PDB file of C-alpha atoms in Angstrom:
ATOM      1  CA  MET A   1      -4.068  -4.807  21.729  1.00 84.00           C
ATOM      2  CA  THR A   2      -1.531  -4.898  25.172  1.00 84.00           C
ATOM      3  CA  GLY A   3       0.755  -7.123  25.791  1.00 85.00           C
ATOM      4  CA  SER A   4       2.715  -9.012  23.236  1.00 92.00           C
ATOM      5  CA  GLY A   5      -0.624  -9.257  20.559  1.00 96.00           C
ATOM      6  CA  VAL A   6       0.028 -10.475  17.501  1.00 97.00           C
ATOM      7  CA  GLN A   7       3.926  -9.985  17.893  1.00 97.00           C
ATOM      8  CA  ILE A   8       4.245 -13.133  19.612  1.00 95.00           C
ATOM      9  CA  GLU A   9       2.960 -14.641  17.386  1.00 96.00           C
ATOM     10  CA  ARG A  10       5.780 -17.750  15.818  1.00 95.00           C
ATOM     11  CA  ASP A  11       3.402 -18.049  12.710  1.00 98.00           C
ATOM     12  CA  THR A  12       4.095 -15.006  10.265  1.00 98.00           C
ATOM     13  CA  GLN A  13       1.470 -15.148   8.077  1.00 98.00           C
ATOM     14  CA  LEU A  14      -1.221 -15.726  10.640  1.00 98.00           C
ATOM     15  CA  ALA A  15      -0.291 -13.133  12.818  1.00 98.00           C
ATOM     16  CA  ILE A  16       0.042 -10.416   9.826  1.00 98.00           C
ATOM     17  CA  LYS A  17      -3.921 -12.415   9.450  1.00 98.00           C
ATOM     18  CA  ARG A  18      -4.728 -11.486  12.908  1.00 98.00           C
ATOM     19  CA  ALA A  19      -3.368  -7.671  12.691  1.00 98.00           C
ATOM     20  CA  ARG A  20      -5.601  -7.047   9.699  1.00 98.00           C
ATOM     21  CA  GLN A  21      -9.093  -8.625  11.573  1.00 98.00           C
ATOM     22  CA  ALA A  22      -7.861  -6.995  15.596  1.00 98.00           C
ATOM     23  CA  ASN A  23      -7.525  -3.237  13.197  1.00 98.00           C
ATOM     24  CA  ASP A  24     -10.819  -4.436  11.477  1.00 98.00           C
ATOM     25  CA  ALA A  25     -12.229  -4.791  14.672  1.00 98.00           C
ATOM     26  CA  LEU A  26     -11.328  -2.152  15.791  1.00 98.00           C
ATOM     27  CA  ALA A  27     -12.343   0.491  13.529  1.00 98.00           C
ATOM     28  CA  ALA A  28     -15.925  -1.335  13.058  1.00 98.00           C
ATOM     29  CA  GLU A  29     -15.955   0.674  16.999  1.00 98.00           C
ATOM     30  CA  ILE A  30     -14.404   3.594  16.150  1.00 98.00           C
ATOM     31  CA  ALA A  31     -17.825   3.876  12.958  1.00 98.00           C
ATOM     32  CA  ARG A  32     -20.389   3.333  15.785  1.00 98.00           C
ATOM     33  CA  ARG A  33     -18.954   5.802  17.367  1.00 96.00           C
ATOM     34  CA  PRO A  34     -16.703   8.947  15.963  1.00 94.00           C
ATOM     35  CA  ASP A  35     -16.891  11.412  18.131  1.00 93.00           C
ATOM     36  CA  ARG A  36     -15.477   9.630  21.113  1.00 93.00           C
ATOM     37  CA  TYR A  37     -13.342   7.545  19.758  1.00 95.00           C
ATOM     38  CA  ALA A  38      -9.643   6.964  17.643  1.00 96.00           C
ATOM     39  CA  GLY A  39      -7.281   3.843  17.516  1.00 97.00           C
ATOM     40  CA  PHE A  40      -3.789   2.868  17.474  1.00 98.00           C
ATOM     41  CA  ALA A  41      -3.198   0.135  14.267  1.00 98.00           C
ATOM     42  CA  HIS A  42      -2.517  -3.305  15.573  1.00 98.00           C
ATOM     43  CA  LEU A  43       0.390  -4.678  13.403  1.00 98.00           C
ATOM     44  CA  ALA A  44       3.163  -8.108  12.870  1.00 98.00           C
ATOM     45  CA  MET A  45       6.479  -6.572  12.964  1.00 98.00           C
ATOM     46  CA  GLN A  46       7.972  -9.969  11.734  1.00 98.00           C
ATOM     47  CA  ASP A  47       7.113  -8.552   8.531  1.00 98.00           C
ATOM     48  CA  VAL A  48       7.856  -5.189   7.554  1.00 98.00           C
ATOM     49  CA  ARG A  49       6.858  -5.003   4.792  1.00 98.00           C
ATOM     50  CA  ALA A  50       3.383  -6.654   6.289  1.00 98.00           C
ATOM     51  CA  ALA A  51       3.656  -4.188   9.012  1.00 98.00           C
ATOM     52  CA  ILE A  52       4.063  -1.275   6.471  1.00 98.00           C
ATOM     53  CA  ALA A  53       1.489  -2.708   3.781  1.00 98.00           C
ATOM     54  CA  GLU A  54      -0.980  -2.532   7.117  1.00 98.00           C
ATOM     55  CA  LEU A  55       0.124   0.956   8.562  1.00 98.00           C
ATOM     56  CA  GLN A  56      -0.477   2.775   5.699  1.00 98.00           C
ATOM     57  CA  ARG A  57      -4.027   1.648   5.489  1.00 98.00           C
ATOM     58  CA  CYS A  58      -4.461   1.798   8.387  1.00 98.00           C
ATOM     59  CA  VAL A  59      -3.866   5.365   8.329  1.00 98.00           C
ATOM     60  CA  ARG A  60      -4.927   5.516   5.174  1.00 98.00           C
ATOM     61  CA  GLU A  61      -9.244   4.048   4.786  1.00 98.00           C
ATOM     62  CA  LEU A  62      -9.237   3.360   8.001  1.00 98.00           C
ATOM     63  CA  GLY A  63      -8.173   6.378   9.629  1.00 97.00           C
ATOM     64  CA  PHE A  64      -6.441   5.419  12.069  1.00 98.00           C
ATOM     65  CA  LYS A  65      -4.018   7.925  14.218  1.00 98.00           C
ATOM     66  CA  GLY A  66      -0.340   5.422  14.160  1.00 98.00           C
ATOM     67  CA  ALA A  67       0.404   2.773  15.476  1.00 98.00           C
ATOM     68  CA  MET A  68       0.675   0.812  19.185  1.00 98.00           C
ATOM     69  CA  ILE A  69       3.815  -1.283  18.992  1.00 98.00           C
ATOM     70  CA  ASN A  70       4.124  -3.694  22.528  1.00 97.00           C
ATOM     71  CA  HIS A  71       8.283  -4.074  23.411  1.00 96.00           C
ATOM     72  CA  GLN A  72      10.279  -6.280  20.619  1.00 97.00           C
ATOM     73  CA  THR A  73       9.376  -9.050  18.183  1.00 97.00           C
ATOM     74  CA  ASN A  74      10.222 -12.655  19.867  1.00 95.00           C
ATOM     75  CA  GLY A  75      13.801 -10.385  20.787  1.00 96.00           C
ATOM     76  CA  ILE A  76      13.863  -8.102  18.101  1.00 97.00           C
ATOM     77  CA  TYR A  77      13.454  -4.414  18.759  1.00 98.00           C
ATOM     78  CA  LEU A  78      12.863  -1.698  16.649  1.00 98.00           C
ATOM     79  CA  ASP A  79      16.630  -0.625  16.395  1.00 98.00           C
ATOM     80  CA  ASP A  80      17.184  -3.349  14.087  1.00 98.00           C
ATOM     81  CA  PRO A  81      18.273  -2.423  10.869  1.00 98.00           C
ATOM     82  CA  ARG A  82      14.506  -4.299   9.111  1.00 98.00           C
ATOM     83  CA  TYR A  83      13.284  -1.578  11.007  1.00 98.00           C
ATOM     84  CA  GLU A  84      14.820   0.932   8.628  1.00 98.00           C
ATOM     85  CA  PRO A  85      11.962   1.018   5.416  1.00 98.00           C
ATOM     86  CA  PHE A  86       9.239   1.267   8.934  1.00 98.00           C
ATOM     87  CA  TRP A  87      10.776   3.684   9.842  1.00 98.00           C
ATOM     88  CA  GLU A  88      10.770   5.502   6.708  1.00 98.00           C
ATOM     89  CA  VAL A  89       7.094   5.127   6.348  1.00 98.00           C
ATOM     90  CA  VAL A  90       6.552   6.006  10.231  1.00 98.00           C
ATOM     91  CA  GLN A  91       7.719   9.914   9.233  1.00 98.00           C
ATOM     92  CA  GLU A  92       6.193  10.066   5.692  1.00 98.00           C
ATOM     93  CA  LEU A  93       2.752   9.377   6.716  1.00 98.00           C
ATOM     94  CA  ASP A  94       4.143  11.947   9.636  1.00 98.00           C
ATOM     95  CA  VAL A  95       2.031   9.191  12.807  1.00 98.00           C
ATOM     96  CA  THR A  96       2.506   8.891  15.600  1.00 98.00           C
ATOM     97  CA  VAL A  97       4.482   5.405  17.982  1.00 98.00           C
ATOM     98  CA  TYR A  98       3.415   3.963  21.918  1.00 98.00           C
ATOM     99  CA  LEU A  99       5.894   2.181  22.567  1.00 98.00           C
ATOM    100  CA  HIS A 100       3.995  -0.030  24.872  1.00 97.00           C
ATOM    101  CA  PRO A 101       5.906  -2.082  27.260  1.00 95.00           C
ATOM    102  CA  ASP A 102       5.646  -5.621  28.080  1.00 95.00           C
ATOM    103  CA  ASN A 103       7.391  -8.892  29.301  1.00 94.00           C
ATOM    104  CA  ALA A 104      11.348  -9.024  28.057  1.00 95.00           C
ATOM    105  CA  TYR A 105      12.166 -11.631  25.763  1.00 95.00           C
ATOM    106  CA  GLU A 106      14.438 -13.371  28.766  1.00 95.00           C
ATOM    107  CA  LYS A 107      15.102 -12.934  32.049  1.00 93.00           C
ATOM    108  CA  PRO A 108      16.548 -10.635  33.379  1.00 94.00           C
ATOM    109  CA  HIS A 109      18.863 -13.114  36.180  1.00 96.00           C
ATOM    110  CA  VAL A 110      18.248  -9.406  38.503  1.00 96.00           C
ATOM    111  CA  LEU A 111      14.917 -10.127  38.071  1.00 96.00           C
ATOM    112  CA  ARG A 112      14.906 -14.198  38.824  1.00 95.00           C
ATOM    113  CA  GLY A 113      13.983 -15.444  41.868  1.00 96.00           C
ATOM    114  CA  CYS A 114      12.048 -12.300  42.576  1.00 97.00           C
ATOM    115  CA  PRO A 115       8.587 -12.728  41.127  1.00 96.00           C
ATOM    116  CA  GLU A 116       7.398  -9.684  43.191  1.00 97.00           C
ATOM    117  CA  LEU A 117       9.158  -7.624  40.678  1.00 96.00           C
ATOM    118  CA  ASP A 118       8.092  -9.579  37.126  1.00 96.00           C
ATOM    119  CA  LYS A 119       5.834  -7.530  34.722  1.00 95.00           C
ATOM    120  CA  ALA A 120       4.210  -4.851  34.710  1.00 94.00           C
ATOM    121  CA  THR A 121       6.007  -3.426  38.642  1.00 95.00           C
ATOM    122  CA  TRP A 122       9.061  -3.875  37.089  1.00 96.00           C
ATOM    123  CA  GLU A 123      10.429  -5.553  34.599  1.00 96.00           C
ATOM    124  CA  ARG A 124       8.696  -3.402  31.578  1.00 95.00           C
ATOM    125  CA  THR A 125       9.516  -0.812  33.353  1.00 97.00           C
ATOM    126  CA  THR A 126      13.754  -1.057  32.080  1.00 97.00           C
ATOM    127  CA  GLU A 127      12.486  -2.646  29.659  1.00 97.00           C
ATOM    128  CA  SER A 128      10.544  -0.265  27.896  1.00 97.00           C
ATOM    129  CA  ALA A 129      12.646   2.496  28.860  1.00 98.00           C
ATOM    130  CA  SER A 130      16.026   0.532  27.500  1.00 98.00           C
ATOM    131  CA  HIS A 131      13.850  -0.146  24.122  1.00 98.00           C
ATOM    132  CA  ALA A 132      13.773   4.286  23.739  1.00 98.00           C
ATOM    133  CA  LEU A 133      17.763   4.752  24.436  1.00 98.00           C
ATOM    134  CA  ARG A 134      18.375   1.619  22.018  1.00 98.00           C
ATOM    135  CA  LEU A 135      16.359   3.997  19.647  1.00 98.00           C
ATOM    136  CA  VAL A 136      18.363   7.278  20.058  1.00 98.00           C
ATOM    137  CA  VAL A 137      21.564   5.604  19.770  1.00 96.00           C
ATOM    138  CA  ALA A 138      21.531   4.000  16.695  1.00 97.00           C
ATOM    139  CA  GLY A 139      20.662   6.823  15.121  1.00 97.00           C
ATOM    140  CA  VAL A 140      17.283   6.155  14.629  1.00 98.00           C
ATOM    141  CA  PHE A 141      16.440  10.511  15.528  1.00 98.00           C
ATOM    142  CA  GLU A 142      19.412  11.166  13.093  1.00 97.00           C
ATOM    143  CA  ARG A 143      18.225   8.914  10.477  1.00 97.00           C
ATOM    144  CA  TYR A 144      13.945  10.503  10.404  1.00 98.00           C
ATOM    145  CA  PRO A 145      13.830  13.798  12.781  1.00 98.00           C
ATOM    146  CA  ARG A 146      10.649  13.850  11.989  1.00 98.00           C
ATOM    147  CA  LEU A 147       9.732  10.562  14.095  1.00 98.00           C
ATOM    148  CA  ARG A 148       7.659  10.778  17.294  1.00 98.00           C
ATOM    149  CA  ILE A 149       6.953   8.411  19.941  1.00 98.00           C
ATOM    150  CA  ILE A 150       5.142   8.365  22.794  1.00 98.00           C
ATOM    151  CA  LEU A 151       6.195   6.067  26.364  1.00 98.00           C
ATOM    152  CA  GLY A 152       3.746   5.688  28.968  1.00 97.00           C
ATOM    153  CA  HIS A 153       4.324   5.448  32.533  1.00 97.00           C
ATOM    154  CA  MET A 154       5.229   9.155  32.832  1.00 98.00           C
ATOM    155  CA  GLY A 155       8.510   8.237  30.536  1.00 98.00           C
ATOM    156  CA  GLU A 156       8.822   4.715  32.262  1.00 98.00           C
ATOM    157  CA  THR A 157      11.884   7.071  34.501  1.00 97.00           C
ATOM    158  CA  LEU A 158      13.625   8.299  31.615  1.00 98.00           C
ATOM    159  CA  PRO A 159      12.546  12.128  32.042  1.00 98.00           C
ATOM    160  CA  TYR A 160      14.645  11.645  35.770  1.00 97.00           C
ATOM    161  CA  MET A 161      17.813  10.542  33.976  1.00 98.00           C
ATOM    162  CA  PHE A 162      17.967  13.052  31.995  1.00 98.00           C
ATOM    163  CA  TRP A 163      21.157  14.706  33.410  1.00 98.00           C
ATOM    164  CA  ARG A 164      23.476  11.256  34.679  1.00 97.00           C
ATOM    165  CA  LEU A 165      22.233  10.138  30.762  1.00 97.00           C
ATOM    166  CA  ASP A 166      23.689  12.766  28.586  1.00 97.00           C
ATOM    167  CA  SER A 167      27.450  12.186  31.282  1.00 96.00           C
ATOM    168  CA  ARG A 168      27.853   9.422  31.195  1.00 95.00           C
ATOM    169  CA  TYR A 169      27.104   8.938  27.135  1.00 95.00           C
ATOM    170  CA  ALA A 170      28.856  11.247  27.622  1.00 93.00           C
ATOM    171  CA  LEU A 171      32.449   8.751  28.589  1.00 92.00           C
ATOM    172  CA  THR A 172      31.466   6.325  25.803  1.00 87.00           C
ATOM    173  CA  GLN A 173      34.496   5.319  23.586  1.00 76.00           C
ATOM    174  CA  THR A 174      32.602   4.112  21.540  1.00 78.00           C
ATOM    175  CA  ASP A 175      31.190   4.833  17.050  1.00 83.00           C
ATOM    176  CA  ARG A 176      27.761   7.087  18.301  1.00 87.00           C
ATOM    177  CA  LYS A 177      25.370   6.897  15.554  1.00 90.00           C
ATOM    178  CA  SER A 178      23.912  10.041  17.437  1.00 90.00           C
ATOM    179  CA  ASN A 179      25.044  13.232  17.063  1.00 90.00           C
ATOM    180  CA  MET A 180      23.377  15.401  19.455  1.00 95.00           C
ATOM    181  CA  PRO A 181      22.993  13.510  24.491  1.00 96.00           C
ATOM    182  CA  PRO A 182      20.283  11.859  24.823  1.00 97.00           C
ATOM    183  CA  SER A 183      18.270  13.926  26.073  1.00 98.00           C
ATOM    184  CA  ALA A 184      18.076  15.814  23.282  1.00 98.00           C
ATOM    185  CA  TYR A 185      16.322  13.437  21.346  1.00 98.00           C
ATOM    186  CA  LEU A 186      14.212  12.321  23.962  1.00 98.00           C
ATOM    187  CA  LYS A 187      12.948  15.807  24.260  1.00 98.00           C
ATOM    188  CA  SER A 188      12.397  17.020  20.659  1.00 98.00           C
ATOM    189  CA  ASN A 189      10.682  13.096  19.666  1.00 98.00           C
ATOM    190  CA  PHE A 190       9.283  12.372  23.145  1.00 98.00           C
ATOM    191  CA  SER A 191       6.231  12.380  24.257  1.00 98.00           C
ATOM    192  CA  VAL A 192       4.851  10.909  27.543  1.00 98.00           C
ATOM    193  CA  THR A 193       1.255   9.498  28.859  1.00 98.00           C
ATOM    194  CA  THR A 194       0.733   9.411  32.915  1.00 98.00           C
ATOM    195  CA  SER A 195      -0.545   6.318  31.880  1.00 97.00           C
ATOM    196  CA  GLY A 196      -0.471   4.089  35.908  1.00 94.00           C
ATOM    197  CA  GLN A 197       1.776   7.039  37.389  1.00 96.00           C
ATOM    198  CA  PHE A 198      -0.999   8.958  39.228  1.00 98.00           C
ATOM    199  CA  SER A 199       1.443  11.072  40.837  1.00 98.00           C
ATOM    200  CA  ASP A 200       2.393  14.296  41.721  1.00 98.00           C
ATOM    201  CA  VAL A 201       6.004  13.901  41.932  1.00 98.00           C
ATOM    202  CA  PRO A 202       6.736  12.001  38.708  1.00 98.00           C
ATOM    203  CA  LEU A 203       3.868  14.167  36.885  1.00 98.00           C
ATOM    204  CA  ALA A 204       6.105  17.577  37.778  1.00 98.00           C
ATOM    205  CA  CYS A 205       9.768  15.401  36.667  1.00 98.00           C
ATOM    206  CA  ALA A 206       7.647  14.786  33.228  1.00 98.00           C
ATOM    207  CA  ILE A 207       6.796  18.795  33.257  1.00 98.00           C
ATOM    208  CA  SER A 208      10.338  20.197  33.583  1.00 98.00           C
ATOM    209  CA  ALA A 209      11.854  17.668  32.044  1.00 98.00           C
ATOM    210  CA  LEU A 210       9.629  17.731  29.045  1.00 98.00           C
ATOM    211  CA  GLY A 211       7.522  20.717  29.377  1.00 98.00           C
ATOM    212  CA  GLU A 212       3.916  20.741  29.606  1.00 97.00           C
ATOM    213  CA  ASP A 213       3.792  20.643  25.483  1.00 98.00           C
ATOM    214  CA  ASN A 214       4.410  16.939  25.940  1.00 98.00           C
ATOM    215  CA  VAL A 215       2.622  15.092  28.390  1.00 98.00           C
ATOM    216  CA  MET A 216      -0.160  13.900  28.284  1.00 98.00           C
ATOM    217  CA  PHE A 217      -3.274  12.302  30.394  1.00 98.00           C
ATOM    218  CA  SER A 218      -3.741   8.571  29.975  1.00 97.00           C
ATOM    219  CA  ILE A 219      -5.566   5.676  31.972  1.00 96.00           C
ATOM    220  CA  ASP A 220      -3.504   2.803  31.657  1.00 94.00           C
ATOM    221  CA  TYR A 221      -7.485   0.938  31.284  1.00 92.00           C
ATOM    222  CA  PRO A 222      -8.472  -1.265  31.966  1.00 92.00           C
ATOM    223  CA  TYR A 223      -5.511  -2.192  34.652  1.00 92.00           C
ATOM    224  CA  GLU A 224      -6.081   1.035  36.820  1.00 96.00           C
ATOM    225  CA  ASP A 225      -8.885   2.731  38.131  1.00 97.00           C
ATOM    226  CA  SER A 226     -10.491   5.358  36.586  1.00 97.00           C
ATOM    227  CA  ASN A 227     -11.944   7.769  39.088  1.00 98.00           C
ATOM    228  CA  VAL A 228      -8.532   6.989  40.561  1.00 98.00           C
ATOM    229  CA  ALA A 229      -7.274   8.176  37.452  1.00 98.00           C
ATOM    230  CA  ALA A 230      -9.476  12.165  37.605  1.00 97.00           C
ATOM    231  CA  ARG A 231      -9.029  12.647  41.091  1.00 98.00           C
ATOM    232  CA  PHE A 232      -4.928  12.486  40.167  1.00 98.00           C
ATOM    233  CA  ILE A 233      -5.235  14.998  37.090  1.00 98.00           C
ATOM    234  CA  GLU A 234      -8.053  17.118  38.339  1.00 98.00           C
ATOM    235  CA  ALA A 235      -5.990  17.690  41.979  1.00 98.00           C
ATOM    236  CA  ALA A 236      -2.149  18.038  40.126  1.00 98.00           C
ATOM    237  CA  PRO A 237      -0.560  21.085  40.941  1.00 98.00           C
ATOM    238  CA  VAL A 238      -0.878  22.927  38.054  1.00 98.00           C
ATOM    239  CA  SER A 239      -1.470  25.534  35.893  1.00 98.00           C
ATOM    240  CA  GLU A 240      -5.525  25.364  34.608  1.00 98.00           C
ATOM    241  CA  ALA A 241      -3.694  25.658  31.005  1.00 98.00           C
ATOM    242  CA  ALA A 242      -1.469  23.626  31.547  1.00 98.00           C
ATOM    243  CA  ARG A 243      -4.083  21.322  32.854  1.00 98.00           C
ATOM    244  CA  ALA A 244      -6.017  21.698  29.518  1.00 98.00           C
ATOM    245  CA  LYS A 245      -3.153  20.289  27.461  1.00 98.00           C
ATOM    246  CA  LEU A 246      -2.268  17.975  29.566  1.00 98.00           C
ATOM    247  CA  CYS A 247      -5.845  16.356  29.618  1.00 97.00           C
ATOM    248  CA  SER A 248      -7.037  17.699  25.767  1.00 96.00           C
ATOM    249  CA  GLY A 249      -4.710  19.653  24.592  1.00 97.00           C
ATOM    250  CA  ASN A 250      -1.907  18.140  23.832  1.00 98.00           C
ATOM    251  CA  ALA A 251      -3.623  14.669  22.795  1.00 97.00           C
ATOM    252  CA  ALA A 252      -5.802  17.122  19.952  1.00 97.00           C
ATOM    253  CA  ARG A 253      -2.586  18.186  18.515  1.00 97.00           C
ATOM    254  CA  LEU A 254       0.199  15.299  17.923  1.00 97.00           C
ATOM    255  CA  LEU A 255      -2.941  12.864  17.035  1.00 97.00           C
ATOM    256  CA  ARG A 256      -5.005  15.471  14.479  1.00 95.00           C
ATOM    257  CA  LEU A 257      -7.689  14.784  17.090  1.00 95.00           C
ATOM    258  CA  SER A 258     -10.636  16.644  16.611  1.00 85.00           C
ATOM    259  CA  LEU A 259     -12.347  17.821  19.857  1.00 78.00           C
TER     260      LEU A 259
END
């Protein structure tokens, strides 16, 4: 369930119902090929208690590996205090949250009149990167240090920005909720996938910034071509040991997959 999914639904009870239906449908497909498939829970983040209950059900009863959350929910981001119980349960379950991109809640003024930059071209990248940074500066990882977040598209440009983020953050005069520079949390609490970024340059940057243990191959099907993705990772200028980690080892370890 990518895009907004049920998170865009204004009727909270309907969102809860449809999230459960989506998860049950996914579980049925996984049951047909358990050697090949695993799942992320789809959650109605409009209702924190319901989202917690559904995540617990999906992990404990359906065997899902975590959750995929599609960015903000009707303008509410995941650093909002209402989500504190949710993060507590995510850490308790010891599962991963994939923070998936979606459109801005309100169109940024800078993008108005430039539809070529809408959605996946640029809008969702800046949105996802900013959302991840909100979690960092809000102190979410101070309170829940064992959380693991996955970002797609080679980290939504963040690996490229580590030095500047730390440099400028050090000059902020606000009461900081995080004790370490932003890059420290991005290195310790985040992994990234290659989804929709099939280029050697961002791959090299992601590995340099995060280490080869925190980068995972992904295609972004059906939005990207599987053959293009396969040719990219097979020819990427990395060692064979690193390629094995990127292609399967890191995901198996992080998501506890049986290969």
